[in-house]
Amino acid sequence: MSRRFALFLTVVAAVLVALTLSNIRYSPWTNTSARSVDQRGPLSEAERANIELFERVSPSVVQVAARSGAANPLAEDEGGEAGAGAASGTGFIWDNDGHVVTNNHVVQNGSEVAVRFASGEVARAEIIGVAPNYDLAVLRIRSARKLPPPVALGSSSELKVGQSAFAIGNPFGLDQSLTSGIISALKRRLPTSSGREIANVIQTDTAINPGNSGGPLLDSAGRLIGVNTAILSPSGTSAGIGFAIPVDIVNRVVPDLIKNGRVPTPGIGIVAASEAVSTRLGVEGVIVVRTAPGSPAERAGIRGVDFNSGALGDVIVQADGKPVHRLSDLTDQIEQIGAGKSIRIGLKRGSQTRDVTLDIVDVGRS
């Protein structure tokens, strides 16, 4: 009898609970009107600064779409940068003449290019210059109703690790996205598709994803400090390690692209061993494998590797008075001086050292 009584009490309790919930749900006295909105206090100073930065700079940031073959240049795919014959990235207004800066890898296979402004207006553009060694390209807008103002320029030489950084772009084809973070590191080296390295690259934890390529990296004043170009991620999405080409390089390369459609590739005419080879041999410096015929290096008597005996020739250990530990140290000094000028190179051959002065030439024309 006690077991039946317990079961009876359980059933009664369940019925009472159901009736109670039913009364609560369907009670005519339940308030069904919308709740009033609680007023918040004023935005913080940091929030106001972020909003002002985005509203001021975002109109000058555009989506760049390139078409190869018969693909639609405005087609968007999930990755934001690679589809069936179409590529999508970001760019920004460089000057009042309608020039747009973006990444070379965004437009390198494009036969037609279009840009979409923040307003939604679409305009055709033409590629007027590319610099694969720096992963930069310049477009010119063919027609647009009214151009937004150019993005203000900053300086990458003044950057400090830990300062704020902001990126505006089109990740995964999404329009006008703002992300923020800090400068995580400076003086990184970034390989390019041309086989060279970009020196002094900016590393940031500001979220950069496919589709952000070619967009501006900004400081807290809204000034351009870099051009977003790559991420380091096993998954292909932001892992907190993004890279940007420093604005000081951009400001040196872009005027040449606008004027000549190309940028000189300054060099002295050597083929250098890879850093891995130098490490295996325990050599600190740039091992000269061979010199180009008729080059400044050959005329100065710089000797490469003797492939018959395997003996090393010259190792470059200094450039313009600064130590050379790897190839990017040498190319950085050569690029800063520029073609048409000369550079003093420190060489080591066996136990002997000597200095030579070489002309810097545009090896890209060779």
CSV table of C-alpha atoms in Angstrom, one decimal, residues 28-351:
chain,number,residue,atom,x,y,z
A,28,PRO,CA,-4.2,37.1,-18.6
A,29,TRP,CA,-2.2,39.2,-16.1
A,30,THR,CA,1.2,38.3,-17.8
A,31,ASN,CA,3.0,41.4,-19.1
A,32,THR,CA,3.5,41.0,-22.9
A,33,SER,CA,4.7,44.5,-23.8
A,34,ALA,CA,8.3,45.2,-24.8
A,35,ARG,CA,10.7,46.0,-22.0
A,36,SER,CA,12.0,49.5,-21.7
A,37,VAL,CA,15.6,50.1,-22.8
A,38,ASP,CA,18.0,50.8,-20.1
A,39,GLN,CA,20.1,53.9,-20.9
A,40,ARG,CA,23.8,53.4,-20.9
A,41,GLY,CA,26.4,55.9,-19.9
A,42,PRO,CA,28.7,57.7,-22.4
A,43,LEU,CA,31.1,55.6,-24.5
A,44,SER,CA,34.6,55.3,-23.2
A,45,GLU,CA,37.4,57.4,-24.7
A,46,ALA,CA,38.9,54.3,-26.3
A,47,GLU,CA,35.6,53.4,-27.9
A,48,ARG,CA,35.0,56.9,-29.3
A,49,ALA,CA,38.5,56.9,-30.7
A,50,ASN,CA,38.0,53.5,-32.5
A,51,ILE,CA,34.6,54.6,-33.9
A,52,GLU,CA,36.1,57.9,-35.2
A,53,LEU,CA,39.1,56.1,-36.8
A,54,PHE,CA,36.8,53.7,-38.6
A,55,GLU,CA,34.3,56.3,-39.8
A,56,ARG,CA,37.2,58.5,-41.1
A,57,VAL,CA,39.3,55.9,-42.8
A,58,SER,CA,36.9,53.2,-44.0
A,59,PRO,CA,35.5,55.2,-46.9
A,60,SER,CA,39.0,55.2,-48.4
A,61,VAL,CA,39.3,51.4,-48.2
A,62,VAL,CA,38.0,49.4,-51.1
A,63,GLN,CA,37.4,45.8,-52.0
A,64,VAL,CA,39.5,44.7,-55.0
A,65,ALA,CA,38.3,41.9,-57.3
A,66,ALA,CA,40.3,40.5,-60.1
A,67,ARG,CA,39.2,38.2,-62.9
A,68,SER,CA,41.2,35.8,-65.0
A,69,GLY,CA,39.6,34.2,-68.0
A,70,ALA,CA,35.8,34.2,-68.1
A,71,ALA,CA,35.3,34.5,-64.3
A,72,ASN,CA,33.2,37.2,-62.8
A,73,PRO,CA,35.6,39.8,-61.2
A,74,LEU,CA,33.0,40.6,-58.5
A,75,ALA,CA,32.3,37.0,-57.6
A,76,GLU,CA,32.9,36.2,-53.9
A,77,ASP,CA,33.9,32.9,-52.6
A,78,GLU,CA,34.2,31.6,-49.0
A,79,GLY,CA,37.9,32.1,-48.9
A,80,GLY,CA,37.7,35.7,-49.9
A,81,GLU,CA,40.8,35.5,-52.1
A,82,ALA,CA,40.7,32.5,-54.4
A,83,GLY,CA,37.8,31.2,-56.4
A,84,ALA,CA,37.2,29.8,-59.9
A,85,GLY,CA,39.3,32.2,-61.8
A,86,ALA,CA,38.5,35.1,-59.5
A,87,ALA,CA,40.5,36.7,-56.6
A,88,SER,CA,39.3,39.1,-54.0
A,89,GLY,CA,41.3,41.3,-51.6
A,90,THR,CA,41.4,44.8,-50.2
A,91,GLY,CA,43.0,48.1,-51.3
A,92,PHE,CA,43.1,51.7,-50.3
A,93,ILE,CA,43.1,55.1,-51.9
A,94,TRP,CA,46.7,56.4,-52.3
A,95,ASP,CA,46.2,59.8,-53.9
A,96,ASN,CA,43.7,62.2,-55.4
A,97,ASP,CA,44.5,60.8,-58.9
A,98,GLY,CA,42.6,57.6,-58.3
A,99,HIS,CA,45.5,55.3,-57.6
A,100,VAL,CA,44.8,52.3,-55.3
A,101,VAL,CA,47.4,50.3,-53.5
A,102,THR,CA,46.9,46.5,-53.0
A,103,ASN,CA,49.0,43.3,-52.9
A,104,ASN,CA,50.5,41.9,-56.1
A,105,HIS,CA,49.2,38.5,-55.2
A,106,VAL,CA,45.6,39.8,-55.3
A,107,VAL,CA,45.8,40.9,-58.9
A,108,GLN,CA,48.8,39.1,-60.4
A,109,ASN,CA,46.6,36.7,-62.5
A,110,GLY,CA,43.9,39.2,-63.2
A,111,SER,CA,42.9,40.3,-66.7
A,112,GLU,CA,40.2,42.6,-65.4
A,113,VAL,CA,40.0,44.4,-62.1
A,114,ALA,CA,37.2,46.1,-60.3
A,115,VAL,CA,36.9,48.0,-57.0
A,116,ARG,CA,33.9,48.3,-54.7
A,117,PHE,CA,33.7,51.4,-52.5
A,118,ALA,CA,32.2,51.5,-49.0
A,119,SER,CA,29.2,53.2,-50.5
A,120,GLY,CA,28.6,50.1,-52.7
A,121,GLU,CA,29.6,51.9,-55.9
A,122,VAL,CA,31.6,49.7,-58.3
A,123,ALA,CA,34.3,51.0,-60.7
A,124,ARG,CA,36.6,49.4,-63.2
A,125,ALA,CA,40.3,49.7,-62.6
A,126,GLU,CA,43.5,49.0,-64.5
A,127,ILE,CA,46.8,47.6,-63.2
A,128,ILE,CA,49.5,50.2,-63.9
A,129,GLY,CA,52.4,48.7,-62.0
A,130,VAL,CA,53.4,45.6,-59.9
A,131,ALA,CA,56.4,44.9,-57.7
A,132,PRO,CA,56.5,41.1,-56.9
A,133,ASN,CA,59.6,41.6,-54.8
A,134,TYR,CA,57.5,43.6,-52.4
A,135,ASP,CA,54.1,42.0,-53.0
A,136,LEU,CA,52.7,45.4,-54.0
A,137,ALA,CA,50.6,46.6,-56.9
A,138,VAL,CA,49.1,49.9,-58.0
A,139,LEU,CA,45.7,50.2,-59.7
A,140,ARG,CA,44.1,53.3,-61.3
A,141,ILE,CA,40.4,53.7,-61.1
A,142,ARG,CA,38.9,54.4,-64.5
A,143,SER,CA,35.8,56.2,-63.4
A,144,ALA,CA,34.1,57.0,-60.2
A,145,ARG,CA,31.6,59.6,-59.1
A,146,LYS,CA,33.7,61.0,-56.3
A,147,LEU,CA,36.9,59.6,-54.8
A,148,PRO,CA,37.3,59.4,-51.0
A,149,PRO,CA,40.3,61.1,-49.6
A,150,PRO,CA,43.7,59.3,-49.5
A,151,VAL,CA,44.6,57.4,-46.4
A,152,ALA,CA,47.0,59.5,-44.3
A,153,LEU,CA,50.6,58.3,-44.2
A,154,GLY,CA,52.6,57.4,-41.0
A,155,SER,CA,56.1,56.1,-40.6
A,156,SER,CA,57.1,52.5,-39.8
A,157,SER,CA,60.5,53.6,-38.5
A,158,GLU,CA,58.9,55.0,-35.4
A,159,LEU,CA,56.9,51.9,-34.5
A,160,LYS,CA,57.2,50.3,-31.1
A,161,VAL,CA,56.3,46.8,-30.1
A,162,GLY,CA,53.1,47.0,-28.0
A,163,GLN,CA,51.5,50.0,-29.6
A,164,SER,CA,48.0,49.7,-31.0
A,165,ALA,CA,47.3,48.6,-34.6
A,166,PHE,CA,44.1,48.5,-36.6
A,167,ALA,CA,43.2,46.7,-39.8
A,168,ILE,CA,40.3,47.6,-42.1
A,169,GLY,CA,39.5,45.1,-44.9
A,170,ASN,CA,37.2,42.6,-46.4
A,171,PRO,CA,37.8,39.2,-44.7
A,172,PHE,CA,36.2,36.3,-46.5
A,173,GLY,CA,34.5,38.8,-48.8
A,174,LEU,CA,32.7,40.6,-46.0
A,175,ASP,CA,32.6,44.4,-46.4
A,176,GLN,CA,34.3,46.9,-44.2
A,177,SER,CA,35.5,45.0,-41.2
A,178,LEU,CA,37.6,46.6,-38.4
A,179,THR,CA,39.9,44.6,-36.2
A,180,SER,CA,42.4,45.8,-33.6
A,181,GLY,CA,45.4,44.5,-31.7
A,182,ILE,CA,49.0,45.5,-31.2
A,183,ILE,CA,52.3,45.5,-33.0
A,184,SER,CA,53.7,42.1,-31.9
A,185,ALA,CA,57.2,42.3,-33.4
A,186,LEU,CA,59.3,44.3,-35.9
A,187,LYS,CA,62.1,43.5,-38.4
A,188,ARG,CA,60.5,40.2,-39.5
A,189,ARG,CA,61.6,38.8,-42.9
A,190,LEU,CA,58.9,37.6,-45.3
A,191,PRO,CA,59.6,35.5,-48.4
A,192,THR,CA,57.8,36.6,-51.6
A,193,SER,CA,56.7,34.6,-54.7
A,194,SER,CA,59.7,36.2,-56.6
A,195,GLY,CA,62.2,34.3,-54.3
A,196,ARG,CA,63.4,37.4,-52.5
A,197,GLU,CA,62.7,38.5,-48.9
A,198,ILE,CA,61.0,41.6,-47.7
A,199,ALA,CA,63.0,43.0,-44.7
A,200,ASN,CA,61.7,44.9,-41.6
A,201,VAL,CA,58.2,43.4,-42.0
A,202,ILE,CA,55.7,44.3,-39.2
A,203,GLN,CA,54.1,41.4,-37.2
A,204,THR,CA,50.8,42.1,-35.6
A,205,ASP,CA,48.1,40.1,-33.7
A,206,THR,CA,45.4,42.2,-35.3
A,207,ALA,CA,43.1,39.7,-36.9
A,208,ILE,CA,44.0,39.4,-40.6
A,209,ASN,CA,42.2,36.8,-42.7
A,210,PRO,CA,41.9,35.9,-46.4
A,211,GLY,CA,40.4,38.9,-48.1
A,212,ASN,CA,42.3,41.4,-45.9
A,213,SER,CA,45.4,41.2,-48.2
A,214,GLY,CA,46.3,44.6,-49.6
A,215,GLY,CA,44.4,46.5,-46.9
A,216,PRO,CA,45.8,49.1,-44.6
A,217,LEU,CA,47.4,48.5,-41.2
A,218,LEU,CA,46.8,51.7,-39.2
A,219,ASP,CA,48.1,53.3,-36.0
A,220,SER,CA,45.8,54.8,-33.4
A,221,ALA,CA,45.9,58.1,-35.3
A,222,GLY,CA,44.4,56.4,-38.4
A,223,ARG,CA,47.7,56.8,-40.3
A,224,LEU,CA,49.0,54.1,-42.7
A,225,ILE,CA,51.8,52.1,-41.1
A,226,GLY,CA,51.7,49.0,-43.3
A,227,VAL,CA,50.0,47.0,-46.0
A,228,ASN,CA,48.6,43.7,-44.8
A,229,THR,CA,50.0,40.9,-46.8
A,230,ALA,CA,50.1,37.5,-45.1
A,231,ILE,CA,49.2,35.4,-42.1
A,232,LEU,CA,51.0,32.5,-40.5
A,233,SER,CA,48.3,29.8,-39.8
A,234,PRO,CA,48.0,26.1,-40.2
A,235,SER,CA,44.2,26.5,-40.7
A,236,GLY,CA,44.4,29.4,-43.2
A,237,THR,CA,42.6,31.7,-40.9
A,238,SER,CA,43.8,34.2,-38.3
A,239,ALA,CA,46.0,32.7,-35.6
A,240,GLY,CA,47.2,36.0,-34.2
A,241,ILE,CA,50.2,36.2,-36.4
A,242,GLY,CA,49.8,38.6,-39.3
A,243,PHE,CA,52.4,40.4,-41.4
A,244,ALA,CA,52.4,43.8,-43.1
A,245,ILE,CA,54.7,45.5,-45.5
A,246,PRO,CA,56.1,48.6,-43.7
A,247,VAL,CA,54.8,51.9,-45.0
A,248,ASP,CA,58.4,53.3,-45.5
A,249,ILE,CA,58.9,50.6,-48.1
A,250,VAL,CA,55.5,51.3,-49.6
A,251,ASN,CA,56.2,55.0,-49.9
A,252,ARG,CA,59.4,54.2,-51.7
A,253,VAL,CA,58.0,51.7,-54.1
A,254,VAL,CA,54.6,53.1,-55.1
A,255,PRO,CA,55.8,56.3,-56.7
A,256,ASP,CA,58.1,54.2,-59.0
A,257,LEU,CA,55.1,52.0,-59.9
A,258,ILE,CA,53.0,55.0,-60.7
A,259,LYS,CA,55.7,56.6,-62.8
A,260,ASN,CA,57.3,53.6,-64.5
A,261,GLY,CA,55.0,50.6,-64.0
A,262,ARG,CA,57.9,48.8,-62.3
A,263,VAL,CA,60.4,49.3,-59.5
A,264,PRO,CA,64.1,48.8,-59.9
A,265,THR,CA,65.6,45.7,-58.4
A,266,PRO,CA,68.9,47.0,-57.0
A,267,GLY,CA,71.7,44.4,-56.8
A,268,ILE,CA,75.4,43.8,-57.4
A,269,GLY,CA,75.1,40.7,-59.6
A,270,ILE,CA,75.7,37.7,-57.3
A,271,VAL,CA,73.9,34.4,-56.7
A,272,ALA,CA,74.0,33.6,-53.0
A,273,ALA,CA,73.7,30.3,-51.2
A,274,SER,CA,70.7,29.8,-49.0
A,275,GLU,CA,70.7,30.6,-45.3
A,276,ALA,CA,70.3,26.8,-44.6
A,277,VAL,CA,73.5,26.1,-46.6
A,278,SER,CA,75.4,28.7,-44.6
A,279,THR,CA,74.2,27.3,-41.3
A,280,ARG,CA,75.2,23.7,-42.3
A,281,LEU,CA,78.7,24.9,-43.2
A,282,GLY,CA,79.0,27.0,-40.0
A,283,VAL,CA,79.5,30.2,-42.1
A,284,GLU,CA,78.2,33.5,-40.8
A,285,GLY,CA,77.6,35.8,-43.8
A,286,VAL,CA,76.4,35.5,-47.4
A,287,ILE,CA,78.2,32.8,-49.4
A,288,VAL,CA,78.7,33.9,-53.0
A,289,VAL,CA,77.9,30.9,-55.2
A,290,ARG,CA,78.7,32.7,-58.5
A,291,THR,CA,78.7,36.1,-60.1
A,292,ALA,CA,76.7,37.2,-63.1
A,293,PRO,CA,78.8,37.9,-66.2
A,294,GLY,CA,79.6,41.6,-66.7
A,295,SER,CA,78.1,42.4,-63.3
A,296,PRO,CA,79.7,44.8,-60.7
A,297,ALA,CA,80.6,41.8,-58.6
A,298,GLU,CA,82.5,40.1,-61.4
A,299,ARG,CA,84.3,43.3,-62.3
A,300,ALA,CA,85.4,43.7,-58.7
A,301,GLY,CA,86.9,40.2,-58.7
A,302,ILE,CA,84.5,38.6,-56.3
A,303,ARG,CA,84.9,34.9,-56.5
A,304,GLY,CA,82.2,32.2,-56.2
A,305,VAL,CA,82.3,28.6,-55.1
A,306,ASP,CA,84.8,26.3,-56.9
A,307,PHE,CA,82.5,23.4,-57.9
A,308,ASN,CA,85.5,21.2,-58.9
A,309,SER,CA,87.1,21.3,-55.5
A,310,GLY,CA,84.0,22.4,-53.4
A,311,ALA,CA,86.1,25.2,-51.9
A,312,LEU,CA,84.3,28.4,-50.9
A,313,GLY,CA,85.2,31.7,-52.5
A,314,ASP,CA,84.1,35.0,-51.0
A,315,VAL,CA,81.7,35.4,-48.1
A,316,ILE,CA,80.1,38.8,-47.7
A,317,VAL,CA,80.3,39.9,-44.1
A,318,GLN,CA,79.6,43.6,-44.2
A,319,ALA,CA,77.6,46.1,-46.3
A,320,ASP,CA,77.9,49.8,-45.9
A,321,GLY,CA,79.7,49.3,-42.6
A,322,LYS,CA,76.9,47.1,-41.1
A,323,PRO,CA,77.4,43.4,-40.3
A,324,VAL,CA,75.8,40.9,-42.8
A,325,HIS,CA,74.6,37.7,-41.2
A,326,ARG,CA,72.1,36.6,-43.9
A,327,LEU,CA,71.1,37.6,-47.4
A,328,SER,CA,68.3,39.9,-46.2
A,329,ASP,CA,70.8,42.0,-44.3
A,330,LEU,CA,72.7,42.5,-47.6
A,331,THR,CA,69.6,43.2,-49.8
A,332,ASP,CA,68.2,45.5,-47.2
A,333,GLN,CA,71.3,47.7,-47.3
A,334,ILE,CA,71.4,47.6,-51.1
A,335,GLU,CA,67.8,48.6,-51.5
A,336,GLN,CA,68.1,51.4,-49.0
A,337,ILE,CA,71.0,52.9,-51.0
A,338,GLY,CA,69.3,52.2,-54.4
A,339,ALA,CA,70.4,51.6,-58.0
A,340,GLY,CA,72.8,54.1,-59.5
A,341,LYS,CA,74.8,54.5,-56.4
A,342,SER,CA,77.7,52.5,-54.9
A,343,ILE,CA,78.1,50.4,-51.8
A,344,ARG,CA,81.2,49.3,-49.8
A,345,ILE,CA,81.2,45.5,-49.2
A,346,GLY,CA,83.3,43.6,-46.7
A,347,LEU,CA,84.5,40.2,-48.0
A,348,LYS,CA,86.1,37.2,-46.3
A,349,ARG,CA,88.0,34.6,-48.2
A,350,GLY,CA,89.6,31.9,-46.0
A,351,SER,CA,91.4,33.9,-43.3
